[in-house]
PDB file of C-alpha atoms and ligand atoms in Angstrom:
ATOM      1  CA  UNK Q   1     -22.052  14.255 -31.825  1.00  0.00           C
ATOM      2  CA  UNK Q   2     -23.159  13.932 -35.199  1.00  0.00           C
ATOM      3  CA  UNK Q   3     -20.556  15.151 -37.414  1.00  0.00           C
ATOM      4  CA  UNK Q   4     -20.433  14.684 -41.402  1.00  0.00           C
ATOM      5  CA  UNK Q   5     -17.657  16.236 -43.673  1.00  0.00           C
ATOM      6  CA  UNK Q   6     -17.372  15.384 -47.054  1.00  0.00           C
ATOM      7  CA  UNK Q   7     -13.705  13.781 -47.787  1.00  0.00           C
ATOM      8  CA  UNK Q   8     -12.668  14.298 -51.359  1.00  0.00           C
ATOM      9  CA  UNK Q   9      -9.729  12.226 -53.148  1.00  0.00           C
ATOM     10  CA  UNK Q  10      -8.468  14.669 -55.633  1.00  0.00           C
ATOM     11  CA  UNK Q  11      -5.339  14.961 -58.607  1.00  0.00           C
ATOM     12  CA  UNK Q  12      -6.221  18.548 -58.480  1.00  0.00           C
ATOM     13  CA  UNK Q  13      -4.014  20.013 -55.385  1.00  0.00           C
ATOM     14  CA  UNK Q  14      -0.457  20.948 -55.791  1.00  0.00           C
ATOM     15  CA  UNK Q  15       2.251  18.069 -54.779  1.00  0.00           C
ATOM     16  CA  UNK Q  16       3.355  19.557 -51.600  1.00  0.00           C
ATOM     17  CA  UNK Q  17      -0.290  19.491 -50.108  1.00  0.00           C
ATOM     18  CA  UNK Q  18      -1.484  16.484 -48.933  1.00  0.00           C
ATOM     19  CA  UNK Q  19      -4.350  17.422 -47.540  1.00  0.00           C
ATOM     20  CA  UNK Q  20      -6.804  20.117 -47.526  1.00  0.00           C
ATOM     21  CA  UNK Q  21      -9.678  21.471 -45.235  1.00  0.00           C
ATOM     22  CA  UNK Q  22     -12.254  24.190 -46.834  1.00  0.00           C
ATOM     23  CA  UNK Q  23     -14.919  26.412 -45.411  1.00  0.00           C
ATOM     24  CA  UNK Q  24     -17.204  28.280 -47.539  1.00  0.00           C
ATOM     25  CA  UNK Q  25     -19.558  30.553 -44.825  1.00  0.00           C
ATOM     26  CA  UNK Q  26     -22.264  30.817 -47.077  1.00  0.00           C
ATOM     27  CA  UNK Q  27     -23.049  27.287 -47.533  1.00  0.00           C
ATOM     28  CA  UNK Q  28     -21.715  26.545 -44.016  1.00  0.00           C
ATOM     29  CA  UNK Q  29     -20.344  23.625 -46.039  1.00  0.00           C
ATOM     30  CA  UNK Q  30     -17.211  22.600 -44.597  1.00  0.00           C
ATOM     31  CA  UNK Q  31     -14.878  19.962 -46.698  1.00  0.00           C
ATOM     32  CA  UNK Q  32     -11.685  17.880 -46.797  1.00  0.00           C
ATOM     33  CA  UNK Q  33      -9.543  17.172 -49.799  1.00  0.00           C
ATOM     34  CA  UNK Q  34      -6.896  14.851 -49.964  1.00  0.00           C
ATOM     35  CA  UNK Q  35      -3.962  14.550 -52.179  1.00  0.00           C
ATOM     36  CA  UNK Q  36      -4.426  11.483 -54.442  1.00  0.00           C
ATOM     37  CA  UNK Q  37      -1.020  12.051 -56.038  1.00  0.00           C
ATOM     38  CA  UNK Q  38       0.384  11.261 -52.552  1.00  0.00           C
ATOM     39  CA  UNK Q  39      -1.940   8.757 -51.979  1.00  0.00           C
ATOM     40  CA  UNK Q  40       0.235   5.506 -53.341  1.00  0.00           C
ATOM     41  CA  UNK Q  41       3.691   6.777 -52.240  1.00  0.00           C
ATOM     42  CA  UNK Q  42       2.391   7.449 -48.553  1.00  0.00           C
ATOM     43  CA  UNK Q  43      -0.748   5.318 -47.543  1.00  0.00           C
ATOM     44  CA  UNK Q  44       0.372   5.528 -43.864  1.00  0.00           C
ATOM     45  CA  UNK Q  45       1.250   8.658 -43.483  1.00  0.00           C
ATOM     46  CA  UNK Q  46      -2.109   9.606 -45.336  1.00  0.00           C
ATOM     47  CA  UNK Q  47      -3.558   7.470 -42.859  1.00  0.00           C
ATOM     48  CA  UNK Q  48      -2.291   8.029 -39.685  1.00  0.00           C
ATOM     49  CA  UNK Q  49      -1.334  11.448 -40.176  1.00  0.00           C
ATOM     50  CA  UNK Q  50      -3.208  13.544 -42.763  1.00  0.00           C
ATOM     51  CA  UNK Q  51      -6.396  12.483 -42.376  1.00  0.00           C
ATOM     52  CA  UNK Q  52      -6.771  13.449 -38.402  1.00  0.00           C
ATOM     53  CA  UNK Q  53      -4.893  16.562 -38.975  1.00  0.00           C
ATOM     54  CA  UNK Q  54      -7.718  17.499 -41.519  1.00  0.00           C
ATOM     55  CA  UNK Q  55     -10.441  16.482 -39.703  1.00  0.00           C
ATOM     56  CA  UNK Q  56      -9.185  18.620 -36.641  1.00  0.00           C
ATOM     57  CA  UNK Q  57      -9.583  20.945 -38.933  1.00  0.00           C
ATOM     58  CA  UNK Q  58     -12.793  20.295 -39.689  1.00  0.00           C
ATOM     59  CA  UNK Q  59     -14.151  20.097 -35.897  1.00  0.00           C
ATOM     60  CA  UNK Q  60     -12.254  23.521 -35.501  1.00  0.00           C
ATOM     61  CA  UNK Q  61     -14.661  24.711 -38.260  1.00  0.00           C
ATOM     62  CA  UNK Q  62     -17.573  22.933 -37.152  1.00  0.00           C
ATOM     63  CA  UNK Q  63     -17.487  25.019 -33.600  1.00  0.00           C
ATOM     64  CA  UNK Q  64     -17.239  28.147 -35.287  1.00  0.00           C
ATOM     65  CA  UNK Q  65     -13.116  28.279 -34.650  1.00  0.00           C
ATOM     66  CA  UNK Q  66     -11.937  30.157 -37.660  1.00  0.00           C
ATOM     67  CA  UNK Q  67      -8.368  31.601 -36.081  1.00  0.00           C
ATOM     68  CA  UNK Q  68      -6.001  31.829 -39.128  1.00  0.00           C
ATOM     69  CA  UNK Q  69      -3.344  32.130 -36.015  1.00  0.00           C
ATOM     70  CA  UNK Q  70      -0.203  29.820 -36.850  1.00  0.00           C
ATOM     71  CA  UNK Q  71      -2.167  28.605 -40.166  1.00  0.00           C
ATOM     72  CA  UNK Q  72      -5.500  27.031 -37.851  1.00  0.00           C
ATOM     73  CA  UNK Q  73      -2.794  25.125 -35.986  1.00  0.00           C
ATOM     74  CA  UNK Q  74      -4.021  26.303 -32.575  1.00  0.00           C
ATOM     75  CA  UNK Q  75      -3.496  24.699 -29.193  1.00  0.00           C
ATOM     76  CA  UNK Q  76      -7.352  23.525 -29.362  1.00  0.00           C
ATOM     77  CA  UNK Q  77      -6.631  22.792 -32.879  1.00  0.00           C
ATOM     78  CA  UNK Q  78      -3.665  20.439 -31.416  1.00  0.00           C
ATOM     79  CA  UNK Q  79      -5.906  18.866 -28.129  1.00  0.00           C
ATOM     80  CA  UNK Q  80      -8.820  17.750 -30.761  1.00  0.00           C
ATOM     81  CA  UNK Q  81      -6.013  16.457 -33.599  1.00  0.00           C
ATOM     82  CA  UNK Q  82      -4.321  14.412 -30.582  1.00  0.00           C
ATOM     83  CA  UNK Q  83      -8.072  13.094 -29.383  1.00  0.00           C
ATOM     84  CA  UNK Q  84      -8.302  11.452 -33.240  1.00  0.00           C
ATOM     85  CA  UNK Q  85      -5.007   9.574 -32.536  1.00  0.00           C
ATOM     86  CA  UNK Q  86      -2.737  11.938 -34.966  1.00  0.00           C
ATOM     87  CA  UNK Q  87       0.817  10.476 -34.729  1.00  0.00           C
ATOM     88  CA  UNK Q  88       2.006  14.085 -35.993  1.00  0.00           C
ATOM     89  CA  UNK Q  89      -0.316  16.778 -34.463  1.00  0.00           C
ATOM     90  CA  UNK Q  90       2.416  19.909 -34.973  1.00  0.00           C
ATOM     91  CA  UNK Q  91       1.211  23.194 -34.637  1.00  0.00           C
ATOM     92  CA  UNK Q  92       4.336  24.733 -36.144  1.00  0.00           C
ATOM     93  CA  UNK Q  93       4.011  23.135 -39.518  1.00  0.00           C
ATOM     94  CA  UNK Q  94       5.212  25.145 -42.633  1.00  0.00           C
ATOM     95  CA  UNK Q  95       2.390  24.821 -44.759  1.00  0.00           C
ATOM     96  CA  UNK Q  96      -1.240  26.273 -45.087  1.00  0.00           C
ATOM     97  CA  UNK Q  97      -3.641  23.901 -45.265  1.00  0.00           C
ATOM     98  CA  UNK Q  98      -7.384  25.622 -44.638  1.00  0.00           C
ATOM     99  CA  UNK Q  99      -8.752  27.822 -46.560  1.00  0.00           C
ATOM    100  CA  UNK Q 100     -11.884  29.871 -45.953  1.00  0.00           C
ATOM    101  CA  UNK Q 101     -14.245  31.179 -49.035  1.00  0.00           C
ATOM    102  CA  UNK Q 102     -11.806  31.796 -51.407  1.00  0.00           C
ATOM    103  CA  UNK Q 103     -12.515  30.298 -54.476  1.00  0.00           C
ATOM    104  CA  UNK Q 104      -9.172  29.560 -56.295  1.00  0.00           C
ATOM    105  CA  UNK Q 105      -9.068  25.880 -54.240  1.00  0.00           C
ATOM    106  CA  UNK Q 106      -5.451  24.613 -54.294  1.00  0.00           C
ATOM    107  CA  UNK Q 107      -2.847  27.189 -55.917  1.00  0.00           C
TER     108      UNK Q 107
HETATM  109 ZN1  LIG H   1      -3.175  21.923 -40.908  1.00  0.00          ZN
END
């Protein structure tokens, strides 16, 4: 599978996001964001954590899984964040982290 998803550093996201994963239908353009604020305090868990929870994400979008049930954090959600190694792959996480067309990004 040939998969490419744009990962973008950003200072732009509020501090209690570290990571981001957007879908804009008309484009079919599907991208991450990252926190770069949380970047220096938390390489690891950026690392080891973030980063395959976003990119579940991102597979999730790139079948055409767009279930806003328990925030995108479905059991298939969970399976493919697990396959990419994610030490934390929680489904009941307290925070929204995808976002489909809307076009305020990060508040
Ligand atoms: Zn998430």
């Amino acid at each position: 599978m040939n998969f490419i998803v744009p990962l973008i550093i950003t200072d732009q996201m509020k501090s209690s996001l570290f990571g981001m994963t957007t879908y804009e239908t008309k484009s079919n353009q599907i991208t991450i964001y990252l926190n770069k604020k949380r970047f220096k305090e938390s390489l690891d868990y950026m690392i080891d954590d973030v980063i395959p929870h976003e990119y579940a994400h991102a597979i999730m979008f790139k079948f055409g899984e767009f279930s806003n049930k328990n925030a995108g954090h479905t059991l298939q959600w969970q399976k493919v964040c697990r396959s990419l190694e994610g030490l934390r792959c929680d489904r009941f996480v307290n925070h929204k982290d995808i976002l489909i067309d809307k076009t305020k990004l990060f508040y």
